[in-house]
XYZ file of C-alpha atoms in Angstrom:
777
model
C 30.973 -8.907 -33.410
C 33.722 -7.171 -35.253
C 34.232 -3.559 -34.376
C 37.273 -1.319 -34.427
C 38.686 -0.624 -30.982
C 36.045 0.924 -28.723
C 33.395 1.148 -31.500
C 29.890 0.408 -30.298
C 27.354 0.775 -27.582
C 25.926 -1.270 -24.813
C 22.418 -2.422 -24.026
C 20.619 -3.478 -20.908
C 18.952 -6.830 -21.492
C 15.911 -7.979 -19.595
C 17.256 -11.194 -18.217
C 15.747 -13.040 -15.327
C 17.025 -13.165 -11.811
C 19.485 -15.618 -10.400
C 20.549 -17.229 -7.220
C 23.868 -15.572 -6.376
C 26.967 -17.536 -7.378
C 28.946 -17.912 -4.210
C 31.257 -20.913 -4.694
C 34.903 -19.819 -4.747
C 37.427 -20.883 -5.869
C 35.860 -22.151 -9.092
C 34.909 -25.823 -9.314
C 35.972 -27.722 -12.418
C 32.576 -27.182 -14.048
C 30.608 -24.093 -13.087
C 26.823 -24.562 -13.267
C 24.968 -21.368 -12.312
C 21.420 -22.132 -11.278
C 18.382 -21.694 -13.543
C 17.369 -18.062 -13.597
C 14.095 -17.603 -15.417
C 10.538 -18.302 -14.511
C 8.332 -19.496 -11.722
C 9.927 -21.224 -8.781
C 13.401 -20.629 -10.190
C 12.831 -17.271 -8.540
C 12.644 -18.772 -5.072
C 12.904 -15.501 -3.177
C 9.658 -13.540 -3.526
C 11.577 -10.277 -3.174
C 13.815 -11.282 -6.077
C 10.760 -11.780 -8.278
C 9.309 -8.429 -7.333
C 12.592 -6.644 -8.019
C 12.976 -8.413 -11.350
C 9.463 -7.492 -12.444
C 10.003 -3.903 -11.346
C 13.238 -3.737 -13.335
C 11.640 -5.128 -16.487
C 8.898 -2.548 -16.164
C 11.530 0.173 -15.774
C 13.088 -0.826 -19.101
C 9.715 -0.196 -20.729
C 9.202 3.138 -18.992
C 6.057 4.986 -20.043
C 3.524 7.592 -18.978
C 0.913 6.634 -16.366
C -2.053 4.792 -17.827
C -0.243 3.634 -20.960
C -0.115 -0.118 -21.617
C 3.213 -0.747 -23.354
C 2.403 -4.404 -23.976
C -0.822 -3.515 -25.744
C 0.982 -0.822 -27.732
C 3.614 -3.279 -28.974
C 0.982 -5.947 -29.603
C -1.118 -3.597 -31.724
C 1.859 -2.648 -33.891
C 2.823 -6.276 -34.365
C -0.755 -7.222 -35.237
C -0.951 -4.726 -38.079
C 2.494 -5.700 -39.304
C 1.607 -9.396 -39.322
C -1.558 -8.685 -41.296
C 0.383 -6.661 -43.868
C 3.236 -9.150 -44.168
C 0.862 -12.114 -44.465
C -0.831 -10.504 -47.452
C 2.450 -9.621 -49.167
C 3.911 -13.029 -48.398
C 0.967 -14.903 -49.905
C 1.087 -12.678 -52.987
C 4.822 -13.303 -53.414
C 4.389 -17.061 -53.091
C 1.498 -17.031 -55.572
C 3.638 -15.044 -58.009
C 6.354 -17.689 -57.837
C 8.949 -15.663 -55.934
C 12.276 -17.522 -55.826
C 13.111 -16.186 -52.398
C 11.414 -14.278 -49.604
C 14.717 -13.351 -47.983
C 15.612 -10.258 -50.027
C 14.901 -6.757 -48.731
C 15.079 -3.703 -50.995
C 14.710 -0.204 -49.566
C 15.876 3.161 -50.802
C 18.730 3.280 -48.300
C 19.831 -0.346 -48.075
C 19.434 -3.627 -49.911
C 20.084 -6.891 -48.185
C 19.413 -10.550 -47.756
C 18.384 -12.366 -44.591
C 20.448 -15.438 -43.645
C 19.870 -17.628 -40.593
C 22.992 -18.484 -38.560
C 21.855 -20.642 -35.657
C 22.096 -22.227 -33.384
C 20.938 -25.515 -34.820
C 21.422 -27.506 -31.642
C 20.902 -25.274 -28.571
C 17.129 -24.984 -28.386
C 15.489 -22.430 -26.137
C 12.142 -22.565 -24.388
C 9.263 -24.555 -25.859
C 5.750 -24.011 -24.510
C 3.491 -26.756 -25.853
C 3.212 -29.789 -28.138
C 0.527 -31.684 -30.052
C 0.937 -35.196 -31.417
C -1.018 -36.195 -34.526
C -1.195 -39.994 -34.358
C -2.702 -40.418 -37.820
C 0.254 -38.692 -39.450
C 2.903 -39.433 -36.788
C 3.612 -35.695 -36.629
C 4.470 -33.256 -33.858
C 3.270 -29.656 -33.823
C 4.930 -27.506 -31.166
C 5.005 -23.889 -30.034
C 8.124 -21.974 -29.010
C 8.313 -19.101 -26.547
C 9.303 -16.964 -29.495
C 5.772 -17.593 -30.741
C 6.447 -19.754 -33.795
C 4.615 -22.948 -34.688
C 7.062 -25.776 -35.457
C 6.294 -29.102 -37.152
C 8.171 -32.348 -37.681
C 7.452 -35.912 -38.631
C 8.275 -37.942 -35.547
C 10.313 -40.433 -37.552
C 12.713 -37.859 -39.023
C 12.481 -34.870 -36.629
C 13.148 -32.564 -39.580
C 11.784 -29.530 -37.767
C 10.323 -26.721 -39.836
C 8.738 -23.376 -39.039
C 6.085 -22.911 -41.758
C 5.883 -19.156 -41.267
C 8.551 -17.020 -39.574
C 6.762 -13.801 -40.453
C 4.091 -14.324 -37.795
C 4.736 -15.189 -34.165
C 2.232 -15.485 -31.360
C 3.724 -15.044 -27.911
C 2.032 -16.565 -24.874
C 2.599 -19.284 -22.287
C 1.927 -21.947 -24.907
C -1.765 -22.280 -25.689
C -1.949 -24.346 -28.863
C -4.868 -26.525 -29.998
C -5.586 -28.662 -33.065
C -9.092 -29.289 -34.414
C -9.813 -31.962 -37.011
C -12.529 -32.290 -39.631
C -11.933 -35.488 -41.511
C -8.555 -35.141 -43.235
C -8.371 -31.378 -42.660
C -7.054 -29.630 -39.577
C -7.225 -26.229 -37.939
C -4.471 -24.953 -35.667
C -5.405 -22.431 -32.984
C -2.926 -20.274 -31.074
C -3.951 -18.011 -28.199
C -1.567 -15.066 -28.304
C -0.692 -12.210 -25.970
C 1.382 -10.309 -28.545
C -0.382 -9.719 -30.852
C -3.486 -10.106 -28.717
C -6.110 -12.602 -29.834
C -6.715 -16.124 -31.054
C -5.232 -16.945 -34.444
C -6.197 -19.860 -36.675
C -4.499 -21.601 -39.569
C -6.138 -24.049 -41.968
C -2.948 -24.715 -43.948
C -0.579 -26.154 -41.386
C 0.697 -22.831 -40.090
C 1.629 -21.283 -43.433
C -0.761 -18.387 -42.776
C -2.960 -17.244 -39.902
C -6.193 -15.291 -39.471
C -7.294 -13.475 -36.329
C -10.528 -14.455 -34.617
C -13.255 -11.863 -34.215
C -15.473 -11.253 -31.217
C -16.501 -8.960 -28.404
C -15.065 -8.279 -24.998
C -11.419 -8.393 -26.100
C -10.589 -4.927 -24.739
C -8.035 -4.273 -21.984
C -6.229 -7.635 -22.113
C -3.113 -8.693 -20.243
C -2.260 -12.369 -20.683
C -3.818 -15.724 -21.553
C -4.415 -18.286 -18.821
C -5.853 -21.199 -20.763
C -7.561 -22.536 -23.868
C -9.491 -25.796 -24.173
C -11.533 -27.614 -26.817
C -14.542 -29.717 -25.893
C -13.919 -32.196 -28.702
C -11.191 -31.903 -31.333
C -13.695 -33.018 -33.996
C -16.377 -30.518 -32.908
C -16.778 -26.741 -32.772
C -16.503 -25.571 -29.142
C -13.402 -23.708 -27.950
C -13.049 -21.869 -24.630
C -10.532 -19.208 -23.682
C -9.548 -17.829 -20.267
C -7.604 -14.581 -20.318
C -6.779 -11.846 -17.838
C -8.484 -8.533 -18.619
C -9.032 -5.398 -16.606
C -12.377 -5.421 -14.845
C -13.565 -1.867 -14.211
C -16.355 -2.904 -11.858
C -15.689 -2.187 -8.204
C -13.256 -3.081 -6.895
C -11.473 -2.627 -10.212
C -8.699 -5.150 -10.817
C -7.166 -7.585 -13.287
C -9.415 -10.657 -13.402
C -10.014 -13.753 -15.490
C -12.397 -13.285 -18.418
C -14.002 -16.347 -20.020
C -14.805 -16.561 -23.748
C -16.537 -19.178 -25.898
C -16.380 -20.016 -29.596
C -18.836 -22.266 -31.404
C -17.327 -21.979 -34.867
C -13.970 -23.679 -34.320
C -12.207 -20.563 -33.105
C -13.270 -18.182 -35.872
C -15.075 -15.906 -33.407
C -15.462 -15.641 -29.648
C -18.173 -14.289 -27.371
C -17.705 -13.069 -23.827
C -19.029 -15.158 -20.953
C -17.962 -12.492 -18.473
C -15.468 -12.315 -15.626
C -15.327 -15.507 -13.578
C -12.478 -15.200 -11.077
C -9.149 -13.736 -10.055
C -6.074 -13.902 -12.249
C -4.030 -17.115 -12.064
C -6.854 -18.723 -10.065
C -8.977 -20.083 -12.931
C -8.231 -23.220 -14.968
C -9.918 -24.841 -17.988
C -9.821 -28.549 -18.769
C -11.445 -31.098 -21.051
C -10.340 -34.741 -21.322
C -8.378 -35.367 -24.493
C -10.060 -38.707 -25.193
C -13.297 -40.417 -24.218
C -15.362 -37.483 -22.945
C -16.710 -34.138 -24.141
C -17.092 -32.690 -20.651
C -15.469 -29.296 -20.164
C -14.617 -27.983 -16.719
C -13.603 -24.669 -15.234
C -12.016 -24.521 -11.773
C -12.413 -21.142 -10.059
C -10.335 -21.065 -6.882
C -11.711 -24.287 -5.371
C -15.093 -24.251 -7.113
C -15.395 -26.807 -9.915
C -17.978 -26.118 -12.630
C -19.097 -27.864 -15.811
C -19.575 -25.688 -18.880
C -22.768 -26.966 -20.497
C -22.644 -27.620 -24.223
C -25.035 -25.432 -26.198
C -25.776 -22.889 -23.466
C -22.296 -22.286 -21.982
C -23.898 -22.212 -18.552
C -21.574 -22.829 -15.612
C -23.057 -25.577 -13.456
C -21.457 -26.178 -10.041
C -20.089 -29.677 -9.466
C -18.262 -29.569 -6.138
C -15.648 -27.690 -4.147
C -12.026 -28.766 -3.946
C -11.178 -28.470 -0.220
C -7.908 -26.570 -0.523
C -6.625 -25.592 2.909
C -5.832 -22.869 3.531
C -8.203 -21.341 1.012
C -6.834 -20.216 -2.327
C -5.465 -16.692 -1.988
C -3.523 -13.924 -3.673
C -0.435 -15.154 -5.504
C -1.611 -18.761 -5.673
C -1.901 -20.498 -9.050
C -4.576 -23.048 -9.982
C -4.309 -25.906 -12.498
C -6.601 -28.754 -13.551
C -5.991 -31.961 -15.488
C -7.331 -35.484 -15.778
C -8.501 -38.246 -18.069
C -10.994 -41.062 -18.528
C -10.731 -44.594 -17.119
C -13.430 -47.108 -17.973
C -15.817 -44.370 -19.074
C -15.397 -42.403 -15.830
C -13.704 -38.993 -15.760
C -10.970 -38.570 -13.145
C -9.512 -35.175 -12.251
C -6.485 -33.661 -10.536
C -6.669 -30.165 -9.027
C -3.458 -28.303 -8.198
C -2.809 -25.210 -6.091
C 0.711 -23.807 -6.447
C 1.387 -21.769 -3.337
C 2.359 -18.137 -3.661
C 5.701 -18.652 -1.944
C 6.703 -21.338 -4.460
C 7.380 -23.887 -1.743
C 4.970 -26.584 -2.872
C 1.935 -27.471 -4.956
C -1.072 -28.934 -3.149
C -2.792 -31.790 -4.987
C -6.328 -33.188 -4.809
C -7.788 -36.034 -6.844
C -11.317 -37.022 -7.836
C -12.164 -40.424 -9.305
C -15.843 -39.636 -9.945
C -15.880 -36.646 -12.284
C -15.240 -34.060 -9.599
C -18.008 -34.976 -7.172
C -15.662 -36.039 -4.369
C -12.057 -35.058 -3.692
C -9.205 -36.543 -1.682
C -6.040 -34.766 -0.614
C -2.888 -36.279 -2.047
C 0.796 -35.683 -1.379
C 2.038 -32.197 -2.273
C 4.556 -31.706 -5.062
C 7.787 -30.322 -3.515
C 7.892 -27.343 -5.882
C 5.789 -24.476 -7.102
C 4.488 -24.740 -10.656
C 6.440 -23.057 -13.422
C 3.287 -21.987 -15.281
C -0.399 -22.693 -15.913
C 0.355 -25.696 -18.167
C 3.081 -27.293 -16.049
C 0.880 -30.170 -14.854
C -0.653 -33.128 -16.659
C -1.914 -36.610 -15.942
C -2.218 -39.735 -17.993
C -5.201 -39.617 -20.325
C -6.437 -42.979 -18.979
C -4.566 -44.061 -15.842
C -5.319 -42.067 -12.665
C -2.131 -43.379 -11.069
C 0.112 -41.390 -13.440
C 0.468 -37.644 -12.907
C 3.200 -35.061 -13.544
C 4.044 -31.545 -12.280
C 6.904 -29.223 -13.143
C 8.754 -26.290 -11.663
C 12.505 -25.951 -12.094
C 12.533 -29.778 -12.123
C 9.803 -32.128 -13.342
C 8.219 -34.553 -10.868
C 6.308 -37.750 -11.610
C 4.008 -39.920 -9.559
C 3.047 -43.484 -10.448
C 0.838 -44.029 -7.399
C -1.841 -41.386 -7.827
C 0.152 -38.592 -6.175
C 0.775 -40.568 -3.004
C 4.459 -39.827 -3.604
C 6.581 -37.816 -6.026
C 9.982 -38.411 -7.635
C 12.067 -35.981 -9.673
C 12.639 -37.157 -13.238
C 16.142 -35.726 -12.886
C 17.841 -32.774 -11.251
C 18.378 -29.817 -13.577
C 22.180 -30.027 -13.260
C 22.217 -33.543 -14.757
C 21.271 -32.088 -18.139
C 24.738 -30.675 -18.745
C 26.433 -34.051 -18.724
C 23.722 -35.831 -20.697
C 21.470 -33.445 -22.661
C 20.029 -36.199 -24.852
C 18.522 -38.131 -21.953
C 18.169 -35.615 -19.095
C 15.632 -32.820 -18.885
C 16.721 -29.201 -19.030
C 15.654 -26.924 -16.181
C 12.252 -25.187 -16.101
C 9.064 -26.922 -17.230
C 6.500 -24.610 -18.875
C 4.322 -27.418 -20.260
C 3.583 -31.158 -20.148
C 1.331 -32.823 -22.754
C 0.167 -36.441 -23.024
C -1.009 -37.980 -26.311
C -1.793 -41.519 -27.463
C -0.057 -42.794 -30.607
C -1.205 -45.237 -33.268
C 0.120 -48.183 -31.269
C -1.992 -47.133 -28.253
C 1.097 -45.959 -26.340
C 0.979 -42.750 -24.322
C 3.615 -40.255 -25.384
C 4.503 -37.596 -22.832
C 5.932 -34.403 -24.334
C 7.807 -32.094 -21.971
C 8.514 -28.488 -22.904
C 11.578 -27.028 -21.170
C 13.854 -24.015 -21.342
C 16.162 -26.246 -23.379
C 13.773 -27.622 -25.975
C 11.216 -30.420 -26.274
C 11.475 -33.939 -24.818
C 9.482 -37.147 -25.214
C 8.813 -40.176 -23.027
C 6.966 -43.412 -23.794
C 7.326 -44.932 -20.307
C 5.525 -42.409 -18.083
C 8.690 -40.327 -17.649
C 10.825 -43.150 -16.323
C 13.122 -41.973 -19.115
C 13.127 -39.090 -21.578
C 14.704 -38.244 -24.902
C 15.562 -34.818 -26.261
C 13.813 -34.111 -29.584
C 15.569 -30.780 -30.113
C 19.266 -31.522 -30.535
C 19.117 -30.631 -34.225
C 17.063 -28.329 -36.465
C 14.723 -26.921 -33.830
C 15.987 -23.367 -34.276
C 14.493 -21.630 -31.254
C 17.565 -20.238 -29.486
C 16.928 -17.222 -27.262
C 19.862 -14.825 -27.397
C 20.537 -11.567 -25.609
C 23.954 -10.699 -27.015
C 26.537 -11.821 -29.578
C 30.158 -11.094 -30.411
C 32.098 -12.238 -33.508
C 35.873 -12.527 -33.557
C 37.576 -10.128 -35.953
C 40.001 -12.680 -37.373
C 41.056 -16.289 -37.393
C 38.138 -18.702 -37.368
C 35.782 -15.790 -36.686
C 34.231 -17.654 -33.790
C 30.701 -16.469 -33.001
C 30.002 -16.024 -29.277
C 26.505 -15.728 -27.853
C 24.845 -15.135 -24.502
C 21.592 -17.072 -24.184
C 18.579 -17.262 -21.912
C 19.126 -20.321 -19.721
C 21.267 -22.023 -22.381
C 24.440 -20.370 -21.223
C 27.406 -18.767 -22.912
C 27.793 -20.435 -26.310
C 30.334 -20.597 -29.131
C 30.210 -21.509 -32.812
C 33.852 -22.590 -32.977
C 33.915 -23.323 -36.710
C 31.236 -21.167 -38.336
C 30.427 -22.367 -41.825
C 28.114 -21.505 -44.651
C 24.774 -21.901 -42.960
C 23.104 -22.587 -39.637
C 25.840 -23.409 -37.152
C 26.034 -25.729 -34.177
C 27.076 -24.011 -30.940
C 28.758 -25.480 -27.882
C 27.589 -24.401 -24.441
C 30.617 -23.330 -22.436
C 28.806 -22.577 -19.182
C 25.169 -22.685 -18.115
C 22.991 -19.738 -17.187
C 22.076 -16.376 -18.720
C 24.668 -13.998 -20.204
C 24.528 -10.553 -21.756
C 26.559 -7.496 -22.735
C 29.309 -9.434 -24.562
C 32.061 -6.924 -25.365
C 35.693 -6.890 -26.484
C 38.228 -4.334 -27.664
C 40.908 -6.725 -28.903
C 38.907 -8.342 -31.682
C 37.597 -11.096 -29.464
C 40.829 -12.259 -27.878
C 39.158 -11.639 -24.537
C 35.441 -11.026 -24.122
C 33.686 -9.556 -21.095
C 30.084 -10.296 -20.129
C 27.665 -10.344 -17.197
C 25.488 -12.986 -15.548
C 22.940 -11.962 -12.871
C 25.312 -11.979 -9.926
C 28.792 -11.909 -11.441
C 30.968 -10.497 -14.209
C 32.974 -12.877 -16.383
C 35.780 -12.630 -18.915
C 36.661 -15.337 -21.433
C 40.382 -15.323 -22.204
C 40.248 -18.353 -24.527
C 37.417 -17.554 -26.900
C 38.596 -19.874 -29.684
C 38.201 -23.067 -27.672
C 35.448 -24.784 -25.725
C 35.542 -25.601 -22.045
C 35.797 -23.342 -19.016
C 39.569 -23.098 -18.772
C 39.650 -19.510 -20.009
C 36.801 -18.203 -17.849
C 37.458 -15.859 -14.941
C 34.791 -14.564 -12.563
C 34.131 -11.599 -10.301
C 31.233 -12.273 -7.946
C 29.082 -9.313 -6.899
C 28.024 -10.609 -3.493
C 31.436 -11.915 -2.469
C 32.933 -8.499 -3.234
C 30.273 -6.420 -1.498
C 28.709 -4.996 -4.657
C 25.073 -4.099 -4.123
C 22.457 -1.876 -5.689
C 23.083 -3.025 -9.261
C 20.583 -3.642 -12.000
C 19.743 -7.291 -12.532
C 22.121 -7.333 -15.482
C 24.337 -4.257 -15.183
C 26.080 -3.007 -18.330
C 29.740 -3.887 -18.795
C 32.077 -2.408 -21.433
C 35.632 -3.451 -22.297
C 38.364 -0.801 -22.038
C 39.813 0.037 -25.500
C 43.221 0.861 -24.002
C 43.352 -2.241 -21.786
C 41.272 -5.098 -23.266
C 41.645 -7.208 -20.131
C 39.940 -4.461 -18.170
C 36.329 -3.339 -18.225
C 33.979 -0.878 -16.580
C 30.845 -2.156 -14.876
C 27.792 -0.107 -13.930
C 27.186 -0.155 -10.160
C 25.875 -0.082 -7.499
C 28.370 0.370 -4.837
C 30.994 -1.794 -3.169
C 30.961 0.438 -0.117
C 29.214 3.564 1.071
C 26.137 3.435 -1.149
C 25.390 5.383 -4.295
C 25.774 4.499 -7.977
C 29.330 4.206 -9.214
C 31.337 2.777 -12.082
C 33.360 -0.266 -11.007
C 36.619 -0.838 -12.850
C 37.534 -4.513 -13.280
C 41.011 -5.664 -14.286
C 42.297 -9.174 -14.932
C 45.813 -9.771 -13.663
C 47.500 -13.060 -12.916
C 44.287 -14.946 -13.577
C 42.355 -12.981 -10.937
C 39.905 -10.124 -11.490
C 40.432 -7.153 -9.210
C 38.025 -4.265 -8.743
C 38.229 -0.542 -8.001
C 35.223 1.636 -7.332
C 35.362 5.069 -8.968
C 34.531 7.968 -6.710
C 31.871 9.747 -8.769
C 28.280 9.082 -7.669
C 25.827 9.344 -10.576
C 22.867 9.771 -8.243
C 20.778 7.066 -9.922
C 21.378 3.733 -11.623
C 23.705 3.754 -14.638
C 21.756 2.068 -17.446
C 24.298 2.288 -20.295
C 28.028 2.911 -20.773
C 30.190 3.444 -23.858
C 33.575 4.709 -25.038
C 34.100 7.245 -27.811
C 35.034 5.832 -31.225
C 37.515 8.722 -31.642
C 39.155 9.079 -28.242
C 39.722 5.964 -26.163
C 39.990 8.055 -23.007
C 36.517 9.537 -23.487
C 33.558 7.774 -21.893
C 29.796 8.237 -21.833
C 27.059 7.187 -19.414
C 23.323 7.580 -19.064
C 21.302 7.002 -15.913
C 17.794 5.916 -15.027
C 17.015 9.595 -14.388
C 17.730 10.142 -18.155
C 20.820 12.213 -17.350
C 23.747 11.995 -19.774
C 27.355 12.154 -18.538
C 30.730 12.497 -20.248
C 34.235 11.862 -18.979
C 36.985 13.331 -21.140
C 39.721 12.059 -18.852
C 39.362 14.460 -15.960
C 36.153 13.157 -14.410
C 32.463 12.690 -15.061
C 30.260 15.727 -15.747
C 26.576 15.965 -16.576
C 26.154 17.472 -20.026
C 22.905 16.847 -21.818
C 19.971 18.979 -22.735
C 17.298 17.982 -25.198
C 16.517 14.618 -23.666
C 12.882 14.350 -22.545
C 12.128 16.473 -19.514
C 9.463 13.995 -18.480
C 10.524 10.860 -16.657
C 9.447 8.400 -19.335
C 12.714 7.896 -21.218
C 14.971 5.044 -20.100
C 18.301 4.946 -21.935
C 19.400 1.417 -22.842
C 22.227 2.025 -25.279
C 24.858 4.620 -26.207
C 26.656 4.561 -29.555
C 29.533 6.741 -30.788
C 29.518 7.345 -34.561
C 32.898 6.220 -35.997
C 32.642 8.494 -39.045
C 31.332 11.659 -37.380
C 33.432 12.968 -34.487
C 31.231 14.274 -31.705
C 28.130 12.431 -32.888
C 26.589 10.257 -30.194
C 23.321 8.318 -30.262
C 21.264 7.214 -27.273
C 18.208 4.976 -27.402
C 15.797 3.225 -25.097
C 12.153 3.329 -24.062
C 10.066 5.160 -26.640
C 6.532 4.546 -25.467
C 5.758 8.098 -24.337
C 8.530 9.951 -26.168
C 10.972 9.320 -29.036
C 13.083 6.177 -28.629
C 16.288 7.490 -30.269
C 18.187 10.764 -29.822
C 21.330 12.122 -31.461
C 23.931 14.659 -30.362
C 26.422 16.278 -32.738
C 28.342 18.113 -30.003
C 29.616 15.168 -27.980
C 26.575 14.949 -25.760
C 26.020 18.585 -24.870
C 22.605 18.624 -26.573
C 20.341 15.973 -28.092
C 17.547 16.020 -30.651
C 14.992 13.335 -31.420
C 15.795 10.897 -34.223
C 12.820 8.550 -34.176
C 10.737 9.242 -37.282
C 9.553 5.944 -38.708
C 10.051 4.001 -35.480
C 6.963 2.712 -33.702
C 6.574 3.727 -30.080
C 8.543 0.846 -28.630
C 11.727 -0.136 -26.806
C 15.110 -0.003 -28.556
C 17.510 -2.494 -27.004
C 20.622 -1.731 -29.031
C 22.098 0.334 -31.869
C 24.987 -0.632 -34.158
C 26.719 1.221 -36.990
C 28.993 0.362 -39.903
C 32.609 1.625 -39.754
C 31.911 4.176 -42.505
C 28.909 5.489 -40.597
C 26.507 4.887 -43.460
C 24.433 2.089 -41.991
C 22.788 2.529 -38.603
C 20.697 -0.359 -37.270
C 18.342 -0.758 -34.319
C 17.295 -3.937 -32.520
C 13.881 -3.367 -30.950
C 11.038 -5.036 -29.115
C 9.095 -5.279 -32.396
C 11.795 -6.004 -34.971
C 14.883 -4.804 -36.889
C 15.233 -1.280 -38.301
C 17.684 0.656 -40.506
C 18.087 4.433 -40.593
C 17.580 6.094 -43.978
C 19.800 9.168 -43.654
C 18.571 10.776 -46.849
C 14.947 10.598 -45.779
C 15.667 11.086 -42.079
C 13.545 8.118 -41.104
C 13.801 4.583 -39.761
C 12.727 1.710 -42.008
C 11.533 -1.741 -40.954
C 13.901 -4.169 -42.717
C 12.307 -7.436 -41.632
C 10.679 -7.723 -45.044
C 9.276 -11.183 -45.765
C 12.375 -13.083 -44.642
C 13.335 -11.653 -41.261
C 11.588 -13.503 -38.424
C 8.871 -11.781 -36.434
C 10.606 -11.715 -33.048
C 11.925 -9.517 -30.284
C 15.376 -8.366 -31.461
C 17.652 -7.956 -28.447
C 20.998 -7.192 -30.022
C 22.659 -6.100 -33.246
C 26.320 -5.846 -34.243
C 27.897 -4.842 -37.524
C 30.323 -7.512 -38.724
C 32.731 -7.002 -41.620
C 33.080 -10.001 -43.903
C 34.268 -9.852 -47.499
C 33.163 -7.019 -49.735
C 30.125 -5.986 -47.744
C 28.948 -5.778 -44.174
C 26.553 -7.751 -42.065
C 24.159 -6.594 -39.381
C 24.118 -9.581 -37.041
C 20.906 -9.646 -35.014
C 20.201 -11.731 -31.917
C 16.544 -12.673 -31.506
C 14.710 -13.986 -28.482
C 13.266 -17.114 -30.011
C 14.706 -17.673 -33.511
C 18.420 -17.501 -32.857
C 20.943 -15.364 -34.747
C 20.110 -13.842 -38.132
C 22.365 -11.885 -40.475
C 21.111 -9.022 -42.587
C 23.694 -9.144 -45.377
C 24.118 -5.686 -46.872
C 24.230 -5.962 -50.681
C 23.053 -9.537 -50.575
C 24.721 -10.658 -53.811
C 28.182 -10.501 -52.260
C 30.026 -13.787 -51.716
C 31.925 -14.140 -48.469
C 34.925 -16.272 -47.701
C 33.763 -16.768 -44.132
C 30.197 -17.515 -43.187
C 28.473 -17.913 -46.537
C 28.745 -19.854 -49.748
């Protein structure tokens, strides 16, 4: 991002946990371990702390469901945008990218990456058309002819976020796509290849949490079944698995009632050769009878010990010689292994097989061949294959091998495995990873990356753009590392991955000559931002230096008076409490000094004044605001919510209005944005027009006229004349979680550069007719 010295705020990003980086001195190629999802979180306490921290970001009053609140807002927005989008297309609109509001006009432009794909969650192969349909974690449906891999998202204005439950029904030459979504909540169908979607109707959809599975009895028939976690108010009240059935190809669903505990119910129907549909409840296998939806017991899978709290159940199988075979999986709560049982007679009898040496990443992380009971696959951080009916298991590759050979080695973390048969009667195995989609035609003896170009599903937490020179764009990604677009051009750029892992809070006060950032477990500064490689990276490890009590990703802000120094939100290096840690790079080594002031609770955001480089601001998890004018920190604020439901994520100093400071964060039970005009002594709400949601970051133009917000539900601009926030996604901005925004000056107008969690980086070009010498043509 470009910003004058010390202009801007900082945001806490909800990144996943990490195994602490302890190797020192640095090896030639640093490869921090995978940090997000499932067994990547090997320490159960780590997972609990991570989940607690994510909940704290979305702070709210007791009894309020923030996920449902966000999902409801997104559902109504999608419905509205779909209608306007279809009308614009019918009217022959030349572009859907332009946004016109009373306060700002602009044009949406996608910037990348083109080659650093994020998490995919499911894939369907259409043999008749040699076409792949896939779902990203960002919730978009993507399609490509297998021969060309010219990936395309038919509709960016609607995303359906879940663990990857995508089905395709066929009726002669026509098709229906079904997506089970958690945000917005429901099942959505498309009869035009994903160009538009319609929500299913039905009863029993109240009080949802997340989807656990969706299965079709026969792709050419009408029956669809859905398993989703809902709150069961019957004693003892708890979150349990609710089963639903549709007999009109997913247009409507009826409740079949609660059937089991969450994560301990699995649906399965063979893809070819059988219309049987099974539901596994703990160890109890049932058939769902066509026509009546009755659950008929088949047998019990003899898991030992019995399935319990924290365990995860999965079911897969196929048909050999007209006989259904099944695999039942129990991923243990501690993530140490996955127990496997196999039945060769449709579930009547079961035999214990060798355990997979990993916990499962998610509910769809297992699959077997559709016709050969000897071939079965299971994924956690790494993917394992068995070619002897689960008598033994072999890793396809170790996650670290990806970085030297991304085309032919799997990325870490395996949310989904799908097996389809092509027109030549060859099984194609599609593997969804945190680094895109892979394919194998030899039972995973080898794999090939299908996402090295044009699958634009990068998941970014933070960006920074150099102020001069090549205007290199830097980005911190989820599990795709710290990235650089070294020669940004006129469109969607390729990025190079400098180092693996998760990075956030990118910040600089020398125009990008040196950029500070944080990974879960260490702080890092890049002193050679214009080149690839790790030669310019310097690290300060939390554990090795005794720093404890930090947030998972503590805020870090570069010092405007000393760009090779930064302040980091602690924690404490000694003696407990919550302190600011000053980091300084000297002689190639980062040193640290703990400041004496104890804030009393976790510091959740830090910033410097845009008018006085010696003036600093902080906000804590107890919603207390602090200012340091050079003589020490003092608590100042009144006017912030007196309840305990505001969590401040970002602080921004207005460059055109001395003394004006904005803070923003969790707005579920109170306003999400506040403003002070007396340097933080008092705040007033500034949230009209914003939905009740979470604001991750604010950014402002140098003249103070354009104020932007990146939020859980989209991008917003503040209309100063009307005193209200305006949704600027229009018809061209992708429907995504927007984690970050920076104002970048290029040419005659400015750009609000947004980082999304699923569709990469997008620029909102203010006054969209302007022509820029860098970045656009």
